[in-house]
Short mmCIF file of C-alpha atoms and ligand atoms in Angstrom, two decimals:
data_model
loop_
_atom_site.label_atom_id
_atom_site.label_comp_id
_atom_site.label_asym_id
_atom_site.label_seq_id
_atom_site.Cartn_x
_atom_site.Cartn_y
_atom_site.Cartn_z
CA MET A 1 -11.02 -9.24 7.51
CA ARG A 2 -7.93 -9.12 5.31
CA ILE A 3 -7.47 -5.88 3.41
CA ILE A 4 -5.15 -4.50 0.72
CA LEU A 5 -4.78 -0.73 0.32
CA LEU A 6 -4.10 0.23 -3.28
CA GLY A 7 -3.49 3.67 -4.76
CA PRO A 8 -0.91 6.02 -6.25
CA PRO A 9 1.91 7.57 -4.21
CA GLY A 10 0.42 10.44 -2.23
CA ALA A 11 -3.07 8.93 -2.14
CA GLY A 12 -2.95 8.83 1.65
CA LYS A 13 -2.63 5.06 2.03
CA GLY A 14 -0.36 5.33 5.07
CA THR A 15 -2.69 7.77 6.83
CA GLN A 16 -5.81 5.72 6.14
CA ALA A 17 -3.98 2.51 7.09
CA GLY A 18 -3.28 4.07 10.49
CA TYR A 19 -6.95 4.97 11.06
CA ILE A 20 -8.25 1.59 9.89
CA SER A 21 -5.76 -0.31 12.00
CA LYS A 22 -6.58 1.68 15.13
CA ASN A 23 -10.35 1.82 14.79
CA PHE A 24 -10.89 -1.75 13.62
CA ASN A 25 -8.10 -3.09 15.82
CA ILE A 26 -6.25 -4.87 13.04
CA LYS A 27 -2.50 -5.30 12.47
CA LYS A 28 -0.89 -3.59 9.50
CA ILE A 29 2.33 -3.79 7.54
CA SER A 30 3.72 -0.98 5.38
CA THR A 31 6.44 -2.19 3.00
CA GLY A 32 7.46 1.46 2.39
CA ASN A 33 8.10 1.98 6.12
CA LEU A 34 10.03 -1.28 6.35
CA VAL A 35 12.16 -0.36 3.35
CA ARG A 36 12.85 3.06 4.91
CA SER A 37 13.89 1.57 8.23
CA HIS A 38 16.33 -0.81 6.51
CA ILE A 39 17.78 2.16 4.61
CA LYS A 40 18.07 4.19 7.83
CA GLU A 41 19.80 1.36 9.66
CA ASN A 42 22.02 0.77 6.63
CA THR A 43 21.43 -3.00 6.63
CA GLU A 44 22.61 -5.11 3.66
CA LEU A 45 19.04 -5.13 2.40
CA GLY A 46 18.77 -1.38 2.97
CA LYS A 47 21.90 -0.75 0.89
CA ILE A 48 20.41 -2.64 -2.06
CA ALA A 49 16.96 -1.06 -1.65
CA ASN A 50 18.32 2.49 -1.44
CA GLU A 51 19.63 2.42 -5.02
CA TYR A 52 16.05 1.96 -6.21
CA TYR A 53 14.32 3.97 -3.52
CA ILE A 54 16.14 7.27 -4.13
CA LYS A 55 15.21 7.16 -7.81
CA GLY A 56 11.59 6.36 -6.98
CA ASP A 57 11.86 2.92 -8.59
CA LEU A 58 10.30 -0.19 -7.11
CA VAL A 59 12.80 -2.22 -5.14
CA PRO A 60 13.28 -5.80 -6.45
CA ASP A 61 10.15 -7.89 -5.86
CA LYS A 62 11.80 -10.40 -3.62
CA ILE A 63 12.58 -7.76 -0.94
CA PRO A 64 8.97 -6.70 -0.16
CA THR A 65 7.63 -10.18 -0.96
CA ASN A 66 9.87 -11.81 1.66
CA MET A 67 8.97 -9.11 4.20
CA VAL A 68 5.26 -9.65 3.66
CA LYS A 69 5.57 -13.43 3.59
CA GLU A 70 7.40 -13.55 6.90
CA TRP A 71 4.91 -11.12 8.43
CA ILE A 72 1.80 -12.97 7.22
CA LEU A 73 3.12 -16.35 8.31
CA ASN A 74 3.71 -14.93 11.78
CA GLN A 75 0.22 -13.48 12.20
CA THR A 76 -1.86 -15.27 14.78
CA ASP A 77 -4.89 -13.13 13.98
CA SER A 78 -6.89 -13.51 10.77
CA LYS A 79 -7.41 -9.74 10.51
CA TRP A 80 -4.76 -7.62 8.86
CA LEU A 81 -4.02 -4.85 6.38
CA LEU A 82 -1.32 -4.50 3.71
CA ASP A 83 -0.14 -0.96 2.84
CA GLY A 84 2.10 -0.68 -0.23
CA PHE A 85 1.99 -4.33 -1.24
CA PRO A 86 1.41 -5.74 -3.79
CA ARG A 87 2.76 -3.13 -6.19
CA ASN A 88 2.72 -5.16 -9.42
CA ILE A 89 1.13 -8.31 -10.86
CA ASN A 90 4.13 -10.47 -9.97
CA GLN A 91 3.84 -9.46 -6.29
CA ALA A 92 0.08 -10.03 -6.39
CA GLU A 93 0.62 -13.55 -7.69
CA SER A 94 3.22 -14.25 -5.00
CA LEU A 95 0.73 -12.99 -2.43
CA ASN A 96 -1.92 -15.38 -3.76
CA ASN A 97 0.55 -18.26 -3.41
CA ILE A 98 1.51 -17.25 0.12
CA LEU A 99 -2.14 -17.01 1.14
CA SER A 100 -3.25 -20.26 -0.46
CA SER A 101 -0.36 -22.07 1.27
CA VAL A 102 -2.04 -21.18 4.58
CA ASN A 103 -5.62 -21.55 3.32
CA SER A 104 -6.23 -17.83 3.53
CA ASN A 105 -7.39 -15.12 1.13
CA ILE A 106 -8.03 -11.41 0.67
CA ASN A 107 -11.49 -10.06 1.50
CA THR A 108 -11.25 -6.61 0.00
CA VAL A 109 -8.98 -4.25 -1.93
CA LEU A 110 -9.56 -0.58 -1.14
CA PHE A 111 -8.47 1.46 -4.12
CA ILE A 112 -7.91 5.12 -3.17
CA ASN A 113 -8.09 7.09 -6.39
CA VAL A 114 -6.61 10.63 -6.61
CA ASP A 115 -6.08 13.02 -9.55
CA THR A 116 -2.42 13.26 -10.64
CA LYS A 117 -2.21 17.04 -10.21
CA LEU A 118 -3.31 16.76 -6.60
CA LEU A 119 -0.85 13.91 -5.95
CA ILE A 120 2.10 16.03 -7.03
CA GLU A 121 0.92 18.92 -4.83
CA ARG A 122 0.52 16.65 -1.82
CA LEU A 123 3.89 14.96 -2.26
CA LEU A 124 5.73 18.25 -2.66
CA ASN A 125 4.00 19.50 0.44
CA ARG A 126 5.02 16.34 2.33
CA GLN A 127 8.61 16.94 1.24
CA SER A 128 8.68 20.21 3.14
CA ILE A 129 7.29 18.49 6.26
CA GLU A 130 8.81 15.00 6.38
CA ASN A 131 11.92 15.48 4.26
CA ARG A 132 11.67 12.03 2.61
CA SER A 133 14.52 11.49 0.16
CA ASP A 134 12.06 10.27 -2.51
CA ASP A 135 9.76 13.31 -2.33
CA ASN A 136 11.36 15.61 -4.92
CA LEU A 137 9.71 16.59 -8.20
CA GLU A 138 11.82 14.35 -10.46
CA THR A 139 11.40 11.29 -8.23
CA ILE A 140 7.70 12.00 -7.68
CA LYS A 141 7.10 12.03 -11.45
CA ASN A 142 8.97 8.74 -11.78
CA ARG A 143 6.95 7.17 -8.93
CA ILE A 144 3.70 8.24 -10.56
CA SER A 145 4.74 6.86 -13.94
CA ILE A 146 5.84 3.57 -12.35
CA TYR A 147 2.51 3.44 -10.55
CA GLU A 148 0.70 3.85 -13.87
CA LYS A 149 2.80 1.22 -15.63
CA GLU A 150 3.32 -1.37 -12.92
CA THR A 151 0.77 -0.89 -10.15
CA SER A 152 -2.40 0.27 -11.92
CA PRO A 153 -2.87 -3.11 -13.70
CA LEU A 154 -3.77 -4.39 -10.21
CA ILE A 155 -7.00 -2.40 -10.44
CA GLY A 156 -8.25 -4.71 -13.21
CA PHE A 157 -6.65 -7.75 -11.58
CA TYR A 158 -8.64 -7.32 -8.36
CA ASN A 159 -11.73 -5.98 -10.09
CA ASP A 160 -11.94 -9.23 -12.06
CA LYS A 161 -11.84 -11.10 -8.77
CA LYS A 162 -14.70 -8.89 -7.49
CA LEU A 163 -12.54 -7.62 -4.65
CA LEU A 164 -12.06 -3.99 -5.65
CA TYR A 165 -13.78 -1.09 -3.89
CA LYS A 166 -13.01 2.35 -5.31
CA ILE A 167 -12.79 5.37 -3.03
CA ASN A 168 -12.58 9.03 -4.03
CA GLY A 169 -9.28 10.08 -2.43
CA ASN A 170 -9.48 13.68 -3.65
CA LYS A 171 -11.57 14.57 -0.61
CA PRO A 172 -10.19 15.62 2.81
CA ILE A 173 -8.60 12.89 4.97
CA LYS A 174 -11.57 12.62 7.34
CA SER A 175 -14.14 12.25 4.52
CA VAL A 176 -12.02 9.59 2.82
CA TYR A 177 -11.78 7.71 6.10
CA GLN A 178 -15.54 8.02 6.65
CA GLU A 179 -16.21 6.39 3.29
CA ILE A 180 -13.78 3.58 4.12
CA GLU A 181 -15.28 3.07 7.56
CA ASN A 182 -18.85 2.90 6.23
CA TYR A 183 -17.82 0.32 3.70
CA LEU A 184 -15.78 -1.79 6.11
CA LYS A 185 -18.57 -1.77 8.71
CA LYS A 186 -20.93 -3.23 6.12
CA LYS A 187 -18.28 -5.80 5.17
CA CYS A 188 -17.59 -6.70 8.80
CA ARG A 189 -21.09 -8.08 9.06
CA ILE A 190 -20.04 -10.65 6.50
CA TYR A 191 -16.51 -11.44 7.71
P1 ADP B 1 4.51 5.93 -1.83
O1 ADP B 1 3.25 5.11 -1.90
O2 ADP B 1 4.27 7.35 -1.46
O3 ADP B 1 5.41 5.81 -3.02
P2 ADP B 1 5.74 4.07 0.07
O4 ADP B 1 6.24 4.47 1.40
O5 ADP B 1 4.63 3.07 0.01
O6 ADP B 1 5.37 5.44 -0.60
O7 ADP B 1 6.95 3.47 -0.82
C1 ADP B 1 8.16 4.18 -0.98
C2 ADP B 1 9.15 3.38 -1.83
O8 ADP B 1 9.45 2.12 -1.17
C3 ADP B 1 8.68 2.99 -3.22
O9 ADP B 1 8.88 4.02 -4.16
C4 ADP B 1 9.61 1.77 -3.49
O10 ADP B 1 10.92 2.16 -3.82
C5 ADP B 1 9.66 1.09 -2.13
N1 ADP B 1 8.58 0.07 -1.99
C6 ADP B 1 7.61 0.04 -1.04
N2 ADP B 1 6.79 -1.02 -1.20
C7 ADP B 1 7.24 -1.67 -2.30
C8 ADP B 1 6.83 -2.84 -3.01
N3 ADP B 1 5.77 -3.56 -2.62
N4 ADP B 1 7.54 -3.21 -4.11
C9 ADP B 1 8.61 -2.53 -4.51
N5 ADP B 1 9.05 -1.41 -3.92
C10 ADP B 1 8.38 -0.98 -2.82
#
């Protein structure tokens, strides 16, 4: 089972990725977490990424694409989950190329949909808890507008490939997870 988690910033992708990974025993990669650890360790890559990250812009495609490529090519298991990648059509096409080079594919794209007003509330709330440098109102608004412009076309992209499954992410964390789990259990019978 190879899964992509898609959704706006604040949709709860990271949280759900954690539950899915644990309960279904599958490996996951979060490009956001990787970018943050490079920034924290002040690596060359982190220095470049930070200029984009603090504004809430996407970092240049080749940074997350190389991270994901290296990770996928090193997976010995055929079950995994991508959180935060792809984030635009260019990244999705690179992912297709990476996967076809190893005769692999995606089985499902879980799209966690949340109303914009609720997203802003959640992200501002997270700011007071986690203190992420990209969780301030100005940056949040930019991330949401970039999501709408760059990332939301992936909804149609994967829907056309019959891979998209839409989940109502406005509900509490546990209910959202329950919906995901029910769906994945049905899917697991196939894959
Ligand atoms: P959120 O979904 O809340 O925005 P993430 O932790 O997934 O949080 O991502 C935080 C930031 O990391 C993004 O705003 C962007 O700057 C960078 N980033 C993460 N993944 C990607 C990606 N696939 N492409 C470009 N930038 C990315």
